[in-house]
XYZ file of C-alpha atoms in Angstrom:
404
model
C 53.529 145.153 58.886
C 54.403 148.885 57.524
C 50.788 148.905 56.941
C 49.618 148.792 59.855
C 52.027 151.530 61.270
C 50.776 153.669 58.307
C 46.742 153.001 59.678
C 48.229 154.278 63.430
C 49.568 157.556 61.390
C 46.259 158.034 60.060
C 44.511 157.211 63.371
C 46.690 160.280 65.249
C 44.594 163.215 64.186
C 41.269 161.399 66.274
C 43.402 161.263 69.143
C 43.514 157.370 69.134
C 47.449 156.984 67.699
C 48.828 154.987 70.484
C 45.874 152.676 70.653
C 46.254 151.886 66.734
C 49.972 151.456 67.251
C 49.664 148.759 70.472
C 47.076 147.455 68.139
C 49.068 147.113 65.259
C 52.034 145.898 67.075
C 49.500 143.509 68.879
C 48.697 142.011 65.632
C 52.115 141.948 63.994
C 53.000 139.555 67.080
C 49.733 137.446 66.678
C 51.042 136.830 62.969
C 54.969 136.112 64.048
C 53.470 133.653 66.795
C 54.858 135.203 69.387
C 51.794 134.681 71.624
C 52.160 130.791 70.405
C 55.777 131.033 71.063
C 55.702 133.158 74.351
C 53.008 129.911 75.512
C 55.243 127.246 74.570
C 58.175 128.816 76.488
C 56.360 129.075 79.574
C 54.585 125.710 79.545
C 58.442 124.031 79.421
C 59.734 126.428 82.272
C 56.802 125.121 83.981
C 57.557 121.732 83.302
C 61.141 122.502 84.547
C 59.711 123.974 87.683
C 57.599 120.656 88.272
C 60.696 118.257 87.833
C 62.660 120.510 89.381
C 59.664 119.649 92.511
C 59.343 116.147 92.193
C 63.167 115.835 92.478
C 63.420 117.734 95.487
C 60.439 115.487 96.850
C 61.934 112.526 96.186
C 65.664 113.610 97.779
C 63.469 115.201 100.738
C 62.005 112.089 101.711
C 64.840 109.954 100.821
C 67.047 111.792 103.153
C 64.382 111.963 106.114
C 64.070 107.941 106.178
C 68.119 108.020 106.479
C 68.167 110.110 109.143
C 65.542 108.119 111.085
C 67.240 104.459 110.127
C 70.160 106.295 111.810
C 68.326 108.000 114.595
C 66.305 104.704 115.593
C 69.271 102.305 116.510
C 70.262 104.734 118.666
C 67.722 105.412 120.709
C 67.192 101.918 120.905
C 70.437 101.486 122.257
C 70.639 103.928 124.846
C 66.695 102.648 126.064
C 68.239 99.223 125.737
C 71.271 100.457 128.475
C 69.480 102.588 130.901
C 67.165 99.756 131.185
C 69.957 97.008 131.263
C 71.567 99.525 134.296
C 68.179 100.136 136.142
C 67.078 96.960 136.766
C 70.752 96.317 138.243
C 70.630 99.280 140.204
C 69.241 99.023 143.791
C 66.011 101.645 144.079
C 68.230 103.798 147.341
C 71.456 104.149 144.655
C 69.333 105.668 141.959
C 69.632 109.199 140.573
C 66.868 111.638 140.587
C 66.467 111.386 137.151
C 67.406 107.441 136.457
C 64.514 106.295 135.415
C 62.682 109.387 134.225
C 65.772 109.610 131.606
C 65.483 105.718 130.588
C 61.885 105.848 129.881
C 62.267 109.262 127.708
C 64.516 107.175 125.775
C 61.896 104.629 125.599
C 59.535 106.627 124.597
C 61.962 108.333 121.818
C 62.538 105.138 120.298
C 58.798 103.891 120.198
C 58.136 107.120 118.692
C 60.975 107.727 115.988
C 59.982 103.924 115.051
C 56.557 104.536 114.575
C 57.058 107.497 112.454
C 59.113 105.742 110.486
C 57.179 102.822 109.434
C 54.051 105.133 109.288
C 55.825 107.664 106.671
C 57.078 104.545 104.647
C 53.357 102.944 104.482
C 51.471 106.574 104.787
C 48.504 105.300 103.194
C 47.872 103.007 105.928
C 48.041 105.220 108.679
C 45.823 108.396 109.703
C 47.959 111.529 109.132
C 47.274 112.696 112.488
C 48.908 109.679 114.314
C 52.121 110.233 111.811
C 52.115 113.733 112.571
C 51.552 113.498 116.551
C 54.195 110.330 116.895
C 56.498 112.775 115.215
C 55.713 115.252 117.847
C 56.410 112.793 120.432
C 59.577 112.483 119.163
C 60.550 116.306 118.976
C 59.105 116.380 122.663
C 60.685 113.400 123.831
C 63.870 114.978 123.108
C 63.033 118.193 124.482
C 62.647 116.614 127.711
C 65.578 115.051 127.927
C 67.394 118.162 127.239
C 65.646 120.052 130.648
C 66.633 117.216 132.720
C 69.881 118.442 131.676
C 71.184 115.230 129.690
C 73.774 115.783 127.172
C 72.785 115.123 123.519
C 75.839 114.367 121.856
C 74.865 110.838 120.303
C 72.193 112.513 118.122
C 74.091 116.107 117.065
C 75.987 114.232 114.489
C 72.517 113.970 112.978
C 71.292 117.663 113.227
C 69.355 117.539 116.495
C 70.046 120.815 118.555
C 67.706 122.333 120.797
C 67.220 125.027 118.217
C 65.676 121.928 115.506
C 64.072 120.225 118.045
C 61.896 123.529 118.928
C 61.379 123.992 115.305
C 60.171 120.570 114.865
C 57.694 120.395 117.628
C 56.154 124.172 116.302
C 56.166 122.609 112.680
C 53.923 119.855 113.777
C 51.884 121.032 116.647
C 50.980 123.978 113.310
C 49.325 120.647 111.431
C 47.168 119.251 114.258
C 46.632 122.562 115.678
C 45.053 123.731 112.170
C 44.115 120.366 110.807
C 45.958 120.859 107.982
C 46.995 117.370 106.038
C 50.878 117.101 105.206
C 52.446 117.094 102.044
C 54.513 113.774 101.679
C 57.826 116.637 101.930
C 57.582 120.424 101.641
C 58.538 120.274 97.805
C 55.471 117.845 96.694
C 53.850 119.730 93.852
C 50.054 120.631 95.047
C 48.887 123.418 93.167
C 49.928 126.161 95.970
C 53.152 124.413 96.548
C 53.712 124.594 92.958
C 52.643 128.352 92.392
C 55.429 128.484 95.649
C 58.274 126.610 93.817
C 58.183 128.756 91.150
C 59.861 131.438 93.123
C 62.673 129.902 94.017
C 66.164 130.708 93.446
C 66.854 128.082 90.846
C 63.348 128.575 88.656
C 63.827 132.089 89.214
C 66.929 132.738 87.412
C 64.869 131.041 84.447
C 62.048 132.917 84.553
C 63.859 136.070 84.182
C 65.502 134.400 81.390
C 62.512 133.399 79.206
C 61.156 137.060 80.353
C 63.706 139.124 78.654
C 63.951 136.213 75.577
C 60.511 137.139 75.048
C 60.994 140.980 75.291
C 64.118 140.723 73.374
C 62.516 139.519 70.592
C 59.735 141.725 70.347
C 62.647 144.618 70.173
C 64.766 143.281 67.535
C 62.235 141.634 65.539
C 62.141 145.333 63.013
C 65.473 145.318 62.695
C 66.242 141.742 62.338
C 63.435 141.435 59.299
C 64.497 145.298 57.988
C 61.007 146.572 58.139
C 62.938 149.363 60.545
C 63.720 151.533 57.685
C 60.267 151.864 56.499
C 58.941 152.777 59.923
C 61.533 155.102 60.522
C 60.636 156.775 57.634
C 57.163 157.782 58.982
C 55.970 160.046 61.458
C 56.547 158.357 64.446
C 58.909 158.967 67.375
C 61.217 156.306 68.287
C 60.274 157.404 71.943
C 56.739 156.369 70.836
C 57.188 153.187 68.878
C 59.722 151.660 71.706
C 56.796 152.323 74.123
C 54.396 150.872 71.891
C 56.551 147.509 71.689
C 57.763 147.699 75.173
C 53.636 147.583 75.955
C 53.015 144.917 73.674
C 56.119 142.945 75.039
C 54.552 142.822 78.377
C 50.736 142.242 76.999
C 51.861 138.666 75.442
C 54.266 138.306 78.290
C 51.426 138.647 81.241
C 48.707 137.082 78.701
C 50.887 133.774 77.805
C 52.147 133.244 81.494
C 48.742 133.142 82.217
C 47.255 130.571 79.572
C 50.286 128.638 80.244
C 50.317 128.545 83.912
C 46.120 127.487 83.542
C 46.963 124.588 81.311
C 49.780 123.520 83.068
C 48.347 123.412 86.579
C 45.672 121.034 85.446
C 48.741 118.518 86.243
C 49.807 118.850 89.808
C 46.228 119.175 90.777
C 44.961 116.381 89.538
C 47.949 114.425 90.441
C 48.510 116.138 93.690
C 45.726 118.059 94.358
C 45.367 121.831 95.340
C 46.796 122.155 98.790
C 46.585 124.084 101.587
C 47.051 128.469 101.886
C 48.076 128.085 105.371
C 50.291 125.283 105.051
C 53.510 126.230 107.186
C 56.862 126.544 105.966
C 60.330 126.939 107.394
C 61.655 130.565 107.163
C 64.786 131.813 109.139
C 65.595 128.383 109.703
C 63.181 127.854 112.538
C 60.191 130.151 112.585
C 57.122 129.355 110.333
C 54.997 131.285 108.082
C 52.058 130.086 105.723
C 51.582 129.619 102.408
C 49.250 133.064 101.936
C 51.676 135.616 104.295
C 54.959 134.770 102.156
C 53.072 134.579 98.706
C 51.317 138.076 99.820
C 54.987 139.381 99.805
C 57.064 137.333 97.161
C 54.447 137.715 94.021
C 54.243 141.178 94.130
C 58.168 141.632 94.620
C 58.667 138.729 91.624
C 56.647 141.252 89.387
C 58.842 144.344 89.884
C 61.530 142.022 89.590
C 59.953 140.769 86.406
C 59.725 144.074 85.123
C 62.834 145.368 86.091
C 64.389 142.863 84.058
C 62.192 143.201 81.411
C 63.051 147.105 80.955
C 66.983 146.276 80.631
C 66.139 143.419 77.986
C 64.329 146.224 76.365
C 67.752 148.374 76.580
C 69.955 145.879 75.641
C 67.895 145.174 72.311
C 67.744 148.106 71.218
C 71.858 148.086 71.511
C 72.388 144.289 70.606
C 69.325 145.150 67.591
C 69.209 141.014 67.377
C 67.790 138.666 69.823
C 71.325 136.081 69.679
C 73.506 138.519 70.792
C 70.775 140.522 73.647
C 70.176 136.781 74.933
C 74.068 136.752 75.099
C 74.393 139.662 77.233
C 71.018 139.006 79.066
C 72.457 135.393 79.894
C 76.332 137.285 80.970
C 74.254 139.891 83.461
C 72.613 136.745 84.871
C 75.317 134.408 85.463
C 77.943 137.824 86.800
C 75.005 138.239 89.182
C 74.441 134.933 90.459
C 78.122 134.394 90.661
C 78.660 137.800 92.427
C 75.783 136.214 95.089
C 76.886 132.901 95.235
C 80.495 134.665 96.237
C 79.338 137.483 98.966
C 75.592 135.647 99.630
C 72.529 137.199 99.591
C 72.689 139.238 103.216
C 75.245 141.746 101.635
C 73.707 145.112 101.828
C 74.861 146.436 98.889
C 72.352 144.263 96.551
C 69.544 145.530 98.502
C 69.932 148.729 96.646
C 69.998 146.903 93.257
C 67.037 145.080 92.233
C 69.022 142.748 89.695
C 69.825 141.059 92.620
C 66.600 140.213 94.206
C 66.961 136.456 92.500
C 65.739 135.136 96.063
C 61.682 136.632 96.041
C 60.915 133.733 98.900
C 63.989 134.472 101.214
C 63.102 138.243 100.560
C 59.452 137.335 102.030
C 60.581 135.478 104.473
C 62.777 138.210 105.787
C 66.084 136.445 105.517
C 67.608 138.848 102.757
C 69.623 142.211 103.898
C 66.547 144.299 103.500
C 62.961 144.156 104.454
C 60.392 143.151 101.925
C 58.523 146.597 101.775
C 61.980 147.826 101.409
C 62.890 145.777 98.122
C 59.430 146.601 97.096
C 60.467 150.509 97.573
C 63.778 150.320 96.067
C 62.170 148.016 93.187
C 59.334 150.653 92.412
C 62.113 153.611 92.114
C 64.595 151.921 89.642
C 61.672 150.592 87.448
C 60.660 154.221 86.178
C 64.360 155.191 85.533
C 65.130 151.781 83.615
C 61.533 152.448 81.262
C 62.692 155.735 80.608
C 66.438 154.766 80.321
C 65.249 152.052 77.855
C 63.122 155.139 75.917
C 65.846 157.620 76.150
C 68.096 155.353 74.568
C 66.025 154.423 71.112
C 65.285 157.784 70.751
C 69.057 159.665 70.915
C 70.826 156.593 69.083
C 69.763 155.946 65.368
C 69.595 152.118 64.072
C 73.159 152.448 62.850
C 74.607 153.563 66.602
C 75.166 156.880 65.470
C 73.355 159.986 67.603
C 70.437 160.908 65.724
């Protein structure tokens, strides 16, 4: 390993010493298996990310067929009544709105019913009837709610006015664009996978495996004691924490990217690739696609990423082994989430602190305290300080944690 440095000394008279020292710390990786390593890692937090998906799929749909099994008996009852009371009624005593209101029930009730059996038995059933009875349903309701009827027998159950308009644009988006359902918004296409991966939960474990993998890259001299011998040659610390802070990132990017090709052979065989304008719910009831959220969250994710990465690299070159930096890392992490979980994400103080931007997709979606291009802003200023914090650190503080 020494050896290699030594060949970068050499290299610095031709102009070409940083290139022989990423090389040679490019190659001192490739013999620890850290590329092997770094793969393996991300290939299980994708495989956490996928059951994390298939979970949410199956409680998704589970819950949806309750609520209907609820909703149905209902509006069978109340069709069942206003029928039962207009045929009694003479045709001079009715309301304006008698019969109108008795057949919207009606209607609600063939519709809800229909959905129903069609979601249990999908592959029976053309997605477009599923999707337009479903409609019916959301309309149905609507209707009933101009002609001024109160909807307290289905609130218990979550339908406002504010759902119900939700629901009709969230399905009138499918037939509209011809665009094929997923079985629930978490099924794991492709896309919708590449989507779940930026969530809050697989988030906080991305960072995680990040700064594992940086960590170790940091400590790794000083761990195995090679630091003395490097230290002893002509090289800056400023230069060689670059150098490993460079390589860090190269089998970082590199593995995520062999790992995330093998592993999405998976959800799109099983589940296929998916749609890019496939709708979801953001704000609660507005809808974006696939492509316009993505377009924001990835690059954020990456500053994010990097941020991260750039205070793993500080910490290690405090902690100087990868047990206790994955100690603090893991502290900063759980303080943070805590400190979110406590205040929630629309305080405007974390907008200025991109350790807190644990929510990439809510940040997209516009439901975070600042704007997207903001957090993109904010992220691109601290990233620069943190690299040279990270630099400025190694180099003023000798191995020992005395100043140099």
């Amino acid at each position: 390993m020494a050896y290699a440095h030594e060949n970068a000394i050499l290299c610095a008279g031709s102009g070409c010493f940083m290139r022989a020292l990423l090389y040679a710390e490019i190659r001192k990786s490739w013999k620890a298996k850290r590329f092997l390593a770094a793969v393996l890692g991300f290939l299980c937090f994708f495989a956490v990310v996928y059951a994390i998906s298939a979970q949410k799929e199956k409680a998704y749909e589970d819950a949806l067929i309750m609520q209907l099994h609820y909703e149905n008996p209902v509006a069978d009852n109340r069709c069942q009544m206003l029928m039962h009371i207009l045929q009694y009624t003479a045709k001079k005593d009715e309301t304006p709105t008698q019969k109108e209101e008795a057949y919207l029930w009606c209607d609600i009730q063939d519709a809800t019913s229909a959905w129903t059996n069609m979601r249990q038995s999908r592959d029976y059933f053309d997605w477009h009837d599923t999707v337009r009875y479903a409609n019916e349903r959301a309309l149905g309701y609507q209707k009933l709610q101009k002609l001024g009827q109160s909807m307290d027998v289905v609130k218990e159950l979550g339908i406002t006015k504010d759902t119900l308009r939700r629901d009709h644009a969230y399905y009138t988006y499918f037939l509209d664009h011809d665009i094929q359902p997923y079985t629930s918004p978490y099924e794991p296409t492709l896309l919708n996978f590449l989507f779940q991966i930026f969530q809050q939960d697989t988030m906080l474990l991305l960072l995680l495996v990040v700064s594992v993998l940086m960590a170790d890259q940091i400590c790794h001299d000083y761990e195995s004691g090679t630091y003395k011998l490097i230290y002893s040659m002509l090289i800056s610390r400023s230069t060689l924490m670059i150098a490993k802070m460079l390589t860090a990132s190269f089998v970082i990017v590199l593995s995520f990217i062999i790992a995330l090709l093998l592993f999405s052979i998976l959800p799109l065989v099983q589940h296929g690739l998916g749609s890019m304008q496939y709708p979801y719910i953001v704000r609660e009831y507005e809808l974006a696609s696939w492509s316009s959220i993505m377009s924001k969250a990835v690059p954020l994710s990456m500053l994010v990423v990097l941020c991260y990465m750039c205070a793993a690299a500080w910490l290690a070159s405090w902690q100087k082994t990868v047990s206790n930096t994955l100690l603090c890392i893991g502290s900063l992490l759980i303080i943070i989430y805590f400190i979110m979980r406590m205040f929630g994400n629309s305080f405007f103080l974390f907008s200025w602190i991109p350790f807190f931007y644990l929510y990439p997709l809510e940040i997209a979606a516009q439901e975070y305290a600042a704007s997207s291009t903001q957090c993109l802003i904010i992220c691109a200023l601290w990233l620069p300080l943190l690299f040279i914090g990270s630099v400025h650190r190694i180099n003023r503080f000798d191995l020992e944690g005395g100043i140099r």
